mmCIF file with all atom_site columns, C-alpha atoms in Angstrom:
data_model
loop_
_atom_site.group_PDB
_atom_site.id
_atom_site.type_symbol
_atom_site.label_atom_id
_atom_site.label_alt_id
_atom_site.label_comp_id
_atom_site.label_asym_id
_atom_site.label_entity_id
_atom_site.label_seq_id
_atom_site.pdbx_PDB_ins_code
_atom_site.Cartn_x
_atom_site.Cartn_y
_atom_site.Cartn_z
_atom_site.occupancy
_atom_site.B_iso_or_equiv
_atom_site.pdbx_formal_charge
_atom_site.auth_seq_id
_atom_site.auth_comp_id
_atom_site.auth_asym_id
_atom_site.auth_atom_id
_atom_site.pdbx_PDB_model_num
ATOM 1   C CA . MET A 1 1   ? 4.956   -5.752  4.004   1.00 65.00 ? 269 MET A CA 1
ATOM 2   C CA . ILE A 1 2   ? 6.560   -5.389  7.407   1.00 63.00 ? 270 ILE A CA 1
ATOM 3   C CA . GLN A 1 3   ? 8.771   -2.665  5.940   1.00 68.00 ? 271 GLN A CA 1
ATOM 4   C CA . HIS A 1 4   ? 5.747   -0.914  4.437   1.00 69.00 ? 272 HIS A CA 1
ATOM 5   C CA . TYR A 1 5   ? 3.947   -0.887  7.777   1.00 65.00 ? 273 TYR A CA 1
ATOM 6   C CA . LYS A 1 6   ? 7.187   -0.002  9.597   1.00 72.00 ? 274 LYS A CA 1
ATOM 7   C CA . ILE A 1 7   ? 7.018   -3.046  11.852  1.00 71.00 ? 275 ILE A CA 1
ATOM 8   C CA . GLU A 1 8   ? 10.177  -3.260  13.905  1.00 74.00 ? 276 GLU A CA 1
ATOM 9   C CA . ASN A 1 9   ? 11.810  -5.798  16.204  1.00 72.00 ? 277 ASN A CA 1
ATOM 10  C CA . ILE A 1 10  ? 11.586  -8.691  13.738  1.00 72.00 ? 278 ILE A CA 1
ATOM 11  C CA . THR A 1 11  ? 15.157  -9.916  13.697  1.00 72.00 ? 279 THR A CA 1
ATOM 12  C CA . GLU A 1 12  ? 15.101  -13.481 12.368  1.00 73.00 ? 280 GLU A CA 1
ATOM 13  C CA . PHE A 1 13  ? 13.137  -14.009 9.184   1.00 73.00 ? 281 PHE A CA 1
ATOM 14  C CA . HIS A 1 14  ? 11.950  -17.579 8.473   1.00 77.00 ? 282 HIS A CA 1
ATOM 15  C CA . ASN A 1 15  ? 12.110  -18.421 12.166  1.00 78.00 ? 283 ASN A CA 1
ATOM 16  C CA . ALA A 1 16  ? 8.685   -19.818 13.127  1.00 81.00 ? 284 ALA A CA 1
ATOM 17  C CA . LEU A 1 17  ? 8.276   -17.688 16.246  1.00 81.00 ? 285 LEU A CA 1
ATOM 18  C CA . GLU A 1 18  ? 9.496   -14.487 14.556  1.00 79.00 ? 286 GLU A CA 1
ATOM 19  C CA . ASP A 1 19  ? 7.285   -15.147 11.508  1.00 80.00 ? 287 ASP A CA 1
ATOM 20  C CA . ALA A 1 20  ? 4.253   -15.655 13.764  1.00 80.00 ? 288 ALA A CA 1
ATOM 21  C CA . LYS A 1 21  ? 5.098   -12.445 15.630  1.00 80.00 ? 289 LYS A CA 1
ATOM 22  C CA . ALA A 1 22  ? 5.427   -10.575 12.315  1.00 80.00 ? 290 ALA A CA 1
ATOM 23  C CA . CYS A 1 23  ? 2.040   -11.889 11.128  1.00 79.00 ? 291 CYS A CA 1
ATOM 24  C CA . GLY A 1 24  ? 0.355   -10.754 14.328  1.00 79.00 ? 292 GLY A CA 1
ATOM 25  C CA . LEU A 1 25  ? 1.933   -7.303  14.185  1.00 82.00 ? 293 LEU A CA 1
ATOM 26  C CA . LEU A 1 26  ? 1.046   -7.022  10.493  1.00 80.00 ? 294 LEU A CA 1
ATOM 27  C CA . ALA A 1 27  ? -2.600  -7.865  11.222  1.00 78.00 ? 295 ALA A CA 1
ATOM 28  C CA . ILE A 1 28  ? -2.693  -5.194  13.938  1.00 79.00 ? 296 ILE A CA 1
ATOM 29  C CA . ALA A 1 29  ? -1.100  -2.623  11.606  1.00 79.00 ? 297 ALA A CA 1
ATOM 30  C CA . MET A 1 30  ? -3.596  -3.427  8.837   1.00 78.00 ? 298 MET A CA 1
ATOM 31  C CA . LEU A 1 31  ? -6.509  -2.984  11.235  1.00 77.00 ? 299 LEU A CA 1
ATOM 32  C CA . GLU A 1 32  ? -5.135  0.354   12.439  1.00 77.00 ? 300 GLU A CA 1
ATOM 33  C CA . VAL A 1 33  ? -5.196  1.867   8.933   1.00 76.00 ? 301 VAL A CA 1
ATOM 34  C CA . SER A 1 34  ? -8.524  0.364   7.859   1.00 75.00 ? 302 SER A CA 1
ATOM 35  C CA . ASP A 1 35  ? -12.212 0.542   8.646   1.00 74.00 ? 303 ASP A CA 1
ATOM 36  C CA . TYR A 1 36  ? -12.215 -3.055  9.898   1.00 74.00 ? 304 TYR A CA 1
ATOM 37  C CA . SER A 1 37  ? -13.037 -3.562  13.570  1.00 73.00 ? 305 SER A CA 1
ATOM 38  C CA . THR A 1 38  ? -11.767 -7.127  13.801  1.00 74.00 ? 306 THR A CA 1
ATOM 39  C CA . ILE A 1 39  ? -9.411  -9.477  12.031  1.00 73.00 ? 307 ILE A CA 1
ATOM 40  C CA . PHE A 1 40  ? -12.475 -11.600 11.214  1.00 71.00 ? 308 PHE A CA 1
ATOM 41  C CA . GLU A 1 41  ? -13.919 -8.768  9.090   1.00 74.00 ? 309 GLU A CA 1
ATOM 42  C CA . LEU A 1 42  ? -10.618 -8.463  7.209   1.00 74.00 ? 310 LEU A CA 1
ATOM 43  C CA . VAL A 1 43  ? -10.417 -12.220 6.589   1.00 71.00 ? 311 VAL A CA 1
ATOM 44  C CA . ASN A 1 44  ? -14.074 -12.337 5.512   1.00 70.00 ? 312 ASN A CA 1
ATOM 45  C CA . ASP A 1 45  ? -13.594 -9.438  3.083   1.00 71.00 ? 313 ASP A CA 1
ATOM 46  C CA . ALA A 1 46  ? -10.641 -11.304 1.587   1.00 69.00 ? 314 ALA A CA 1
ATOM 47  C CA . GLY A 1 47  ? -13.035 -14.149 0.728   1.00 67.00 ? 315 GLY A CA 1
ATOM 48  C CA . TYR A 1 48  ? -12.388 -16.603 3.548   1.00 66.00 ? 316 TYR A CA 1
ATOM 49  C CA . LYS A 1 49  ? -15.055 -17.874 5.928   1.00 62.00 ? 317 LYS A CA 1
ATOM 50  C CA . SER A 1 50  ? -12.837 -19.181 8.713   1.00 64.00 ? 318 SER A CA 1
ATOM 51  C CA . PHE A 1 51  ? -9.318  -19.255 10.052  1.00 66.00 ? 319 PHE A CA 1
ATOM 52  C CA . GLY A 1 52  ? -7.250  -22.387 9.721   1.00 69.00 ? 320 GLY A CA 1
ATOM 53  C CA . LYS A 1 53  ? -6.959  -24.641 12.775  1.00 69.00 ? 321 LYS A CA 1
ATOM 54  C CA . ILE A 1 54  ? -4.277  -26.897 14.157  1.00 69.00 ? 322 ILE A CA 1
ATOM 55  C CA . THR A 1 55  ? -5.338  -29.736 16.451  1.00 69.00 ? 323 THR A CA 1
ATOM 56  C CA . PRO A 1 56  ? -3.174  -32.485 17.964  1.00 72.00 ? 324 PRO A CA 1
ATOM 57  C CA . THR A 1 57  ? -4.174  -34.790 15.100  1.00 75.00 ? 325 THR A CA 1
ATOM 58  C CA . LYS A 1 58  ? -4.715  -32.627 12.024  1.00 73.00 ? 326 LYS A CA 1
ATOM 59  C CA . TYR A 1 59  ? -4.436  -29.292 10.248  1.00 69.00 ? 327 TYR A CA 1
ATOM 60  C CA . ILE A 1 60  ? -7.522  -27.578 8.804   1.00 70.00 ? 328 ILE A CA 1
ATOM 61  C CA . PRO A 1 61  ? -6.565  -24.783 6.341   1.00 70.00 ? 329 PRO A CA 1
ATOM 62  C CA . PHE A 1 62  ? -8.331  -21.467 5.777   1.00 67.00 ? 330 PHE A CA 1
ATOM 63  C CA . THR A 1 63  ? -11.542 -22.087 3.865   1.00 64.00 ? 331 THR A CA 1
ATOM 64  C CA . LEU A 1 64  ? -13.088 -19.974 1.153   1.00 60.00 ? 332 LEU A CA 1
ATOM 65  C CA . SER A 1 65  ? -16.551 -18.575 1.608   1.00 57.00 ? 333 SER A CA 1
ATOM 66  C CA . ARG A 1 66  ? -19.371 -20.181 -0.367  1.00 50.00 ? 334 ARG A CA 1
ATOM 67  C CA . HIS A 1 67  ? -19.501 -17.279 -2.806  1.00 51.00 ? 335 HIS A CA 1
ATOM 68  C CA . GLY A 1 68  ? -15.863 -17.899 -3.799  1.00 45.00 ? 336 GLY A CA 1
ATOM 69  C CA . SER A 1 69  ? -15.709 -20.818 -6.199  1.00 43.00 ? 337 SER A CA 1
ATOM 70  C CA . THR A 1 70  ? -12.097 -20.429 -7.253  1.00 46.00 ? 338 THR A CA 1
ATOM 71  C CA . PRO A 1 71  ? -9.027  -20.181 -5.053  1.00 43.00 ? 339 PRO A CA 1
ATOM 72  C CA . ILE A 1 72  ? -8.045  -16.631 -4.207  1.00 39.00 ? 340 ILE A CA 1
ATOM 73  C CA . LYS A 1 73  ? -4.715  -15.517 -5.580  1.00 41.00 ? 341 LYS A CA 1
ATOM 74  C CA . PHE A 1 74  ? -2.160  -13.861 -3.296  1.00 41.00 ? 342 PHE A CA 1
ATOM 75  C CA . LEU A 1 75  ? -3.874  -10.860 -1.757  1.00 43.00 ? 343 LEU A CA 1
ATOM 76  C CA . ASN A 1 76  ? -2.015  -7.682  -1.112  1.00 50.00 ? 344 ASN A CA 1
ATOM 77  C CA . ALA A 1 77  ? -3.199  -6.151  2.169   1.00 47.00 ? 345 ALA A CA 1
ATOM 78  C CA . ASP A 1 78  ? -3.242  -2.615  0.821   1.00 52.00 ? 346 ASP A CA 1
ATOM 79  C CA . ASP A 1 79  ? -5.159  -3.760  -2.245  1.00 51.00 ? 347 ASP A CA 1
ATOM 80  C CA . ILE A 1 80  ? -7.864  -5.138  0.057   1.00 46.00 ? 348 ILE A CA 1
ATOM 81  C CA . LEU A 1 81  ? -7.937  -1.963  2.089   1.00 48.00 ? 349 LEU A CA 1
ATOM 82  C CA . SER A 1 82  ? -7.977  0.282   -0.965  1.00 52.00 ? 350 SER A CA 1
ATOM 83  C CA . ARG A 1 83  ? -10.761 -1.681  -2.657  1.00 50.00 ? 351 ARG A CA 1
ATOM 84  C CA . LYS A 1 84  ? -12.806 -1.678  0.538   1.00 50.00 ? 352 LYS A CA 1
ATOM 85  C CA . ASN A 1 85  ? -12.470 2.064   1.016   1.00 52.00 ? 353 ASN A CA 1
ATOM 86  C CA . LEU A 1 86  ? -12.393 3.382   -2.566  1.00 50.00 ? 354 LEU A CA 1
ATOM 87  C CA . HIS A 1 87  ? -16.146 3.120   -3.144  1.00 48.00 ? 355 HIS A CA 1
ATOM 88  C CA . LYS A 1 88  ? -16.784 5.151   0.033   1.00 50.00 ? 356 LYS A CA 1
ATOM 89  C CA . ILE A 1 89  ? -14.705 8.111   -1.044  1.00 50.00 ? 357 ILE A CA 1
ATOM 90  C CA . ASN A 1 90  ? -16.384 11.245  -2.334  1.00 54.00 ? 358 ASN A CA 1
ATOM 91  C CA . ILE A 1 91  ? -14.069 12.244  -5.177  1.00 52.00 ? 359 ILE A CA 1
ATOM 92  C CA . ASN A 1 92  ? -14.791 15.913  -4.540  1.00 54.00 ? 360 ASN A CA 1
ATOM 93  C CA . GLU A 1 93  ? -13.379 15.583  -1.014  1.00 58.00 ? 361 GLU A CA 1
ATOM 94  C CA . THR A 1 94  ? -10.133 13.782  -1.837  1.00 68.00 ? 362 THR A CA 1
ATOM 95  C CA . ARG A 1 95  ? -6.740  15.490  -1.890  1.00 79.00 ? 363 ARG A CA 1
ATOM 96  C CA . ILE A 1 96  ? -6.013  13.719  -5.172  1.00 86.00 ? 364 ILE A CA 1
ATOM 97  C CA . LYS A 1 97  ? -8.772  15.302  -7.270  1.00 87.00 ? 365 LYS A CA 1
ATOM 98  C CA . ASP A 1 98  ? -7.315  17.481  -10.036 1.00 91.00 ? 366 ASP A CA 1
ATOM 99  C CA . LYS A 1 99  ? -3.743  16.863  -8.787  1.00 94.00 ? 367 LYS A CA 1
ATOM 100 C CA . ASN A 1 100 ? -0.874  15.759  -11.008 1.00 96.00 ? 368 ASN A CA 1
ATOM 101 C CA . ILE A 1 101 ? 0.800   12.796  -9.323  1.00 97.00 ? 369 ILE A CA 1
ATOM 102 C CA . ALA A 1 102 ? 4.074   11.085  -10.230 1.00 97.00 ? 370 ALA A CA 1
ATOM 103 C CA . PHE A 1 103 ? 5.718   8.024   -8.681  1.00 96.00 ? 371 PHE A CA 1
ATOM 104 C CA . THR A 1 104 ? 9.338   7.010   -8.240  1.00 94.00 ? 372 THR A CA 1
ATOM 105 C CA . GLY A 1 105 ? 10.861  3.810   -6.900  1.00 91.00 ? 373 GLY A CA 1
ATOM 106 C CA . LYS A 1 106 ? 9.253   0.412   -6.412  1.00 89.00 ? 374 LYS A CA 1
ATOM 107 C CA . LEU A 1 107 ? 5.890   0.464   -4.701  1.00 87.00 ? 375 LEU A CA 1
ATOM 108 C CA . GLN A 1 108 ? 5.392   -2.269  -2.110  1.00 84.00 ? 376 GLN A CA 1
ATOM 109 C CA . SER A 1 109 ? 1.600   -2.310  -1.887  1.00 81.00 ? 377 SER A CA 1
ATOM 110 C CA . MET A 1 110 ? 0.622   -2.076  -5.544  1.00 83.00 ? 378 MET A CA 1
ATOM 111 C CA . THR A 1 111 ? 1.988   -2.032  -9.061  1.00 84.00 ? 379 THR A CA 1
ATOM 112 C CA . ARG A 1 112 ? 2.553   1.190   -10.923 1.00 87.00 ? 380 ARG A CA 1
ATOM 113 C CA . ASN A 1 113 ? -0.439  0.344   -13.144 1.00 86.00 ? 381 ASN A CA 1
ATOM 114 C CA . GLU A 1 114 ? -2.663  -0.130  -10.077 1.00 85.00 ? 382 GLU A CA 1
ATOM 115 C CA . ALA A 1 115 ? -1.469  3.230   -8.735  1.00 87.00 ? 383 ALA A CA 1
ATOM 116 C CA . GLU A 1 116 ? -2.336  4.846   -12.063 1.00 88.00 ? 384 GLU A CA 1
ATOM 117 C CA . VAL A 1 117 ? -5.866  3.400   -11.931 1.00 84.00 ? 385 VAL A CA 1
ATOM 118 C CA . ILE A 1 118 ? -6.390  4.539   -8.327  1.00 85.00 ? 386 ILE A CA 1
ATOM 119 C CA . VAL A 1 119 ? -5.184  8.071   -9.092  1.00 88.00 ? 387 VAL A CA 1
ATOM 120 C CA . SER A 1 120 ? -7.441  8.233   -12.139 1.00 86.00 ? 388 SER A CA 1
ATOM 121 C CA . ASP A 1 121 ? -10.446 6.774   -10.274 1.00 81.00 ? 389 ASP A CA 1
ATOM 122 C CA . LEU A 1 122 ? -10.055 9.442   -7.595  1.00 83.00 ? 390 LEU A CA 1
ATOM 123 C CA . GLY A 1 123 ? -9.997  12.289  -10.114 1.00 85.00 ? 391 GLY A CA 1
ATOM 124 C CA . GLY A 1 124 ? -6.242  12.828  -10.270 1.00 90.00 ? 392 GLY A CA 1
ATOM 125 C CA . ASN A 1 125 ? -3.831  12.853  -13.201 1.00 94.00 ? 393 ASN A CA 1
ATOM 126 C CA . PHE A 1 126 ? -1.088  10.225  -13.300 1.00 94.00 ? 394 PHE A CA 1
ATOM 127 C CA . GLN A 1 127 ? 2.243   11.563  -14.606 1.00 95.00 ? 395 GLN A CA 1
ATOM 128 C CA . ARG A 1 128 ? 5.141   9.459   -15.844 1.00 94.00 ? 396 ARG A CA 1
ATOM 129 C CA . THR A 1 129 ? 7.628   12.287  -15.240 1.00 95.00 ? 397 THR A CA 1
ATOM 130 C CA . VAL A 1 130 ? 8.040   15.173  -12.819 1.00 96.00 ? 398 VAL A CA 1
ATOM 131 C CA . THR A 1 131 ? 7.231   18.539  -14.395 1.00 95.00 ? 399 THR A CA 1
ATOM 132 C CA . LEU A 1 132 ? 6.385   22.059  -13.275 1.00 95.00 ? 400 LEU A CA 1
ATOM 133 C CA . SER A 1 133 ? 2.743   20.953  -13.141 1.00 96.00 ? 401 SER A CA 1
ATOM 134 C CA . THR A 1 134 ? 3.415   18.050  -10.737 1.00 97.00 ? 402 THR A CA 1
ATOM 135 C CA . ASN A 1 135 ? 1.658   18.461  -7.383  1.00 96.00 ? 403 ASN A CA 1
ATOM 136 C CA . ILE A 1 136 ? 2.594   15.219  -5.598  1.00 97.00 ? 404 ILE A CA 1
ATOM 137 C CA . LEU A 1 137 ? 5.575   12.871  -5.937  1.00 97.00 ? 405 LEU A CA 1
ATOM 138 C CA . VAL A 1 138 ? 5.105   9.486   -4.249  1.00 96.00 ? 406 VAL A CA 1
ATOM 139 C CA . VAL A 1 139 ? 8.419   7.859   -3.312  1.00 93.00 ? 407 VAL A CA 1
ATOM 140 C CA . GLY A 1 140 ? 8.686   4.071   -3.142  1.00 90.00 ? 408 GLY A CA 1
ATOM 141 C CA . LEU A 1 141 ? 11.795  1.993   -2.481  1.00 87.00 ? 409 LEU A CA 1
ATOM 142 C CA . GLU A 1 142 ? 14.757  3.161   -4.530  1.00 84.00 ? 410 GLU A CA 1
ATOM 143 C CA . ASP A 1 143 ? 17.340  0.709   -5.877  1.00 82.00 ? 411 ASP A CA 1
ATOM 144 C CA . PRO A 1 144 ? 20.752  1.929   -4.640  1.00 79.00 ? 412 PRO A CA 1
ATOM 145 C CA . ARG A 1 145 ? 22.409  0.513   -7.764  1.00 80.00 ? 413 ARG A CA 1
ATOM 146 C CA . VAL A 1 146 ? 20.265  2.833   -9.875  1.00 83.00 ? 414 VAL A CA 1
ATOM 147 C CA . VAL A 1 147 ? 20.091  5.990   -7.769  1.00 83.00 ? 415 VAL A CA 1
ATOM 148 C CA . GLY A 1 148 ? 23.667  6.071   -6.524  1.00 78.00 ? 416 GLY A CA 1
ATOM 149 C CA . PRO A 1 149 ? 25.101  6.967   -3.129  1.00 81.00 ? 417 PRO A CA 1
ATOM 150 C CA . ASP A 1 150 ? 22.731  9.860   -2.379  1.00 83.00 ? 418 ASP A CA 1
ATOM 151 C CA . GLY A 1 151 ? 19.709  7.536   -2.715  1.00 83.00 ? 419 GLY A CA 1
ATOM 152 C CA . LYS A 1 152 ? 17.804  10.022  -4.866  1.00 89.00 ? 420 LYS A CA 1
ATOM 153 C CA . SER A 1 153 ? 16.216  9.170   -8.189  1.00 92.00 ? 421 SER A CA 1
ATOM 154 C CA . ASN A 1 154 ? 16.166  11.652  -11.056 1.00 92.00 ? 422 ASN A CA 1
ATOM 155 C CA . LYS A 1 155 ? 12.506  12.358  -10.252 1.00 95.00 ? 423 LYS A CA 1
ATOM 156 C CA . ILE A 1 156 ? 13.361  13.242  -6.647  1.00 94.00 ? 424 ILE A CA 1
ATOM 157 C CA . LYS A 1 157 ? 16.214  15.483  -7.796  1.00 94.00 ? 425 LYS A CA 1
ATOM 158 C CA . LYS A 1 158 ? 13.950  17.189  -10.325 1.00 96.00 ? 426 LYS A CA 1
ATOM 159 C CA . ALA A 1 159 ? 11.234  17.721  -7.671  1.00 95.00 ? 427 ALA A CA 1
ATOM 160 C CA . GLU A 1 160 ? 13.823  19.242  -5.312  1.00 95.00 ? 428 GLU A CA 1
ATOM 161 C CA . HIS A 1 161 ? 15.035  21.537  -8.096  1.00 95.00 ? 429 HIS A CA 1
ATOM 162 C CA . ILE A 1 162 ? 11.486  22.676  -8.910  1.00 95.00 ? 430 ILE A CA 1
ATOM 163 C CA . ASN A 1 163 ? 10.683  23.100  -5.199  1.00 94.00 ? 431 ASN A CA 1
ATOM 164 C CA . SER A 1 164 ? 13.751  25.302  -4.728  1.00 93.00 ? 432 SER A CA 1
ATOM 165 C CA . LYS A 1 165 ? 12.002  27.817  -6.994  1.00 93.00 ? 433 LYS A CA 1
ATOM 166 C CA . THR A 1 166 ? 8.269   27.205  -6.558  1.00 90.00 ? 434 THR A CA 1
ATOM 167 C CA . ASN A 1 167 ? 7.705   24.773  -3.653  1.00 85.00 ? 435 ASN A CA 1
ATOM 168 C CA . ASN A 1 168 ? 4.757   23.290  -5.583  1.00 91.00 ? 436 ASN A CA 1
ATOM 169 C CA . ILE A 1 169 ? 5.539   19.586  -5.237  1.00 95.00 ? 437 ILE A CA 1
ATOM 170 C CA . GLU A 1 170 ? 4.556   17.669  -2.123  1.00 95.00 ? 438 GLU A CA 1
ATOM 171 C CA . VAL A 1 171 ? 6.943   14.715  -1.724  1.00 95.00 ? 439 VAL A CA 1
ATOM 172 C CA . ILE A 1 172 ? 5.368   11.847  0.217   1.00 93.00 ? 440 ILE A CA 1
ATOM 173 C CA . ASP A 1 173 ? 6.141   8.200   0.884   1.00 90.00 ? 441 ASP A CA 1
ATOM 174 C CA . GLU A 1 174 ? 3.952   5.279   -0.097  1.00 88.00 ? 442 GLU A CA 1
ATOM 175 C CA . LYS A 1 175 ? 2.359   4.980   3.350   1.00 85.00 ? 443 LYS A CA 1
ATOM 176 C CA . GLU A 1 176 ? 1.206   8.608   3.173   1.00 87.00 ? 444 GLU A CA 1
ATOM 177 C CA . PHE A 1 177 ? -0.221  7.928   -0.289  1.00 88.00 ? 445 PHE A CA 1
ATOM 178 C CA . ILE A 1 178 ? -2.140  4.896   1.044   1.00 83.00 ? 446 ILE A CA 1
ATOM 179 C CA . GLN A 1 179 ? -3.532  7.045   3.854   1.00 80.00 ? 447 GLN A CA 1
ATOM 180 C CA . MET A 1 180 ? -4.443  9.739   1.335   1.00 82.00 ? 448 MET A CA 1
ATOM 181 C CA . ILE A 1 181 ? -6.430  7.328   -0.857  1.00 80.00 ? 449 ILE A CA 1
ATOM 182 C CA . SER A 1 182 ? -8.052  5.546   2.089   1.00 70.00 ? 450 SER A CA 1
ATOM 183 C CA . ARG A 1 183 ? -9.810  8.606   3.518   1.00 58.00 ? 451 ARG A CA 1
#
């Protein structure tokens, strides 16, 4: 997630101080791209009623709100933000409506199936391949073992080839896609 939000200056992973710093910076980054005013709103929307506490004698973990009877599974920050904002979006005003959208690489904030549902819910058309009708190509993390030394997947190469003739395909990264669906 720190890569997704482009958080820098975290040098030692699994070091308590660096991990705490990363969590704080991640919370700030999540608030900056959301409609939440405070971290408390974000935590509450995730189903928790209070932060955990550490005292000299004990540890009190995060607690679920009364309306949550089962433990919450791992929550993806972008999933929370997308769910919170999706119902507010007027489909007729989104840049995704009536657009053909393809994805390449591994998405960090959602699965490919979740991306397909979001695109469809916002009036777009999910494409498994890049074609002349593609309007947007969302680029996730590419596996260098698969794409080779130039770092470009076949979908990226095909989009570049099509754009050399028509310039119809907007190539964006996952963060831009998140911003696009969160408006």
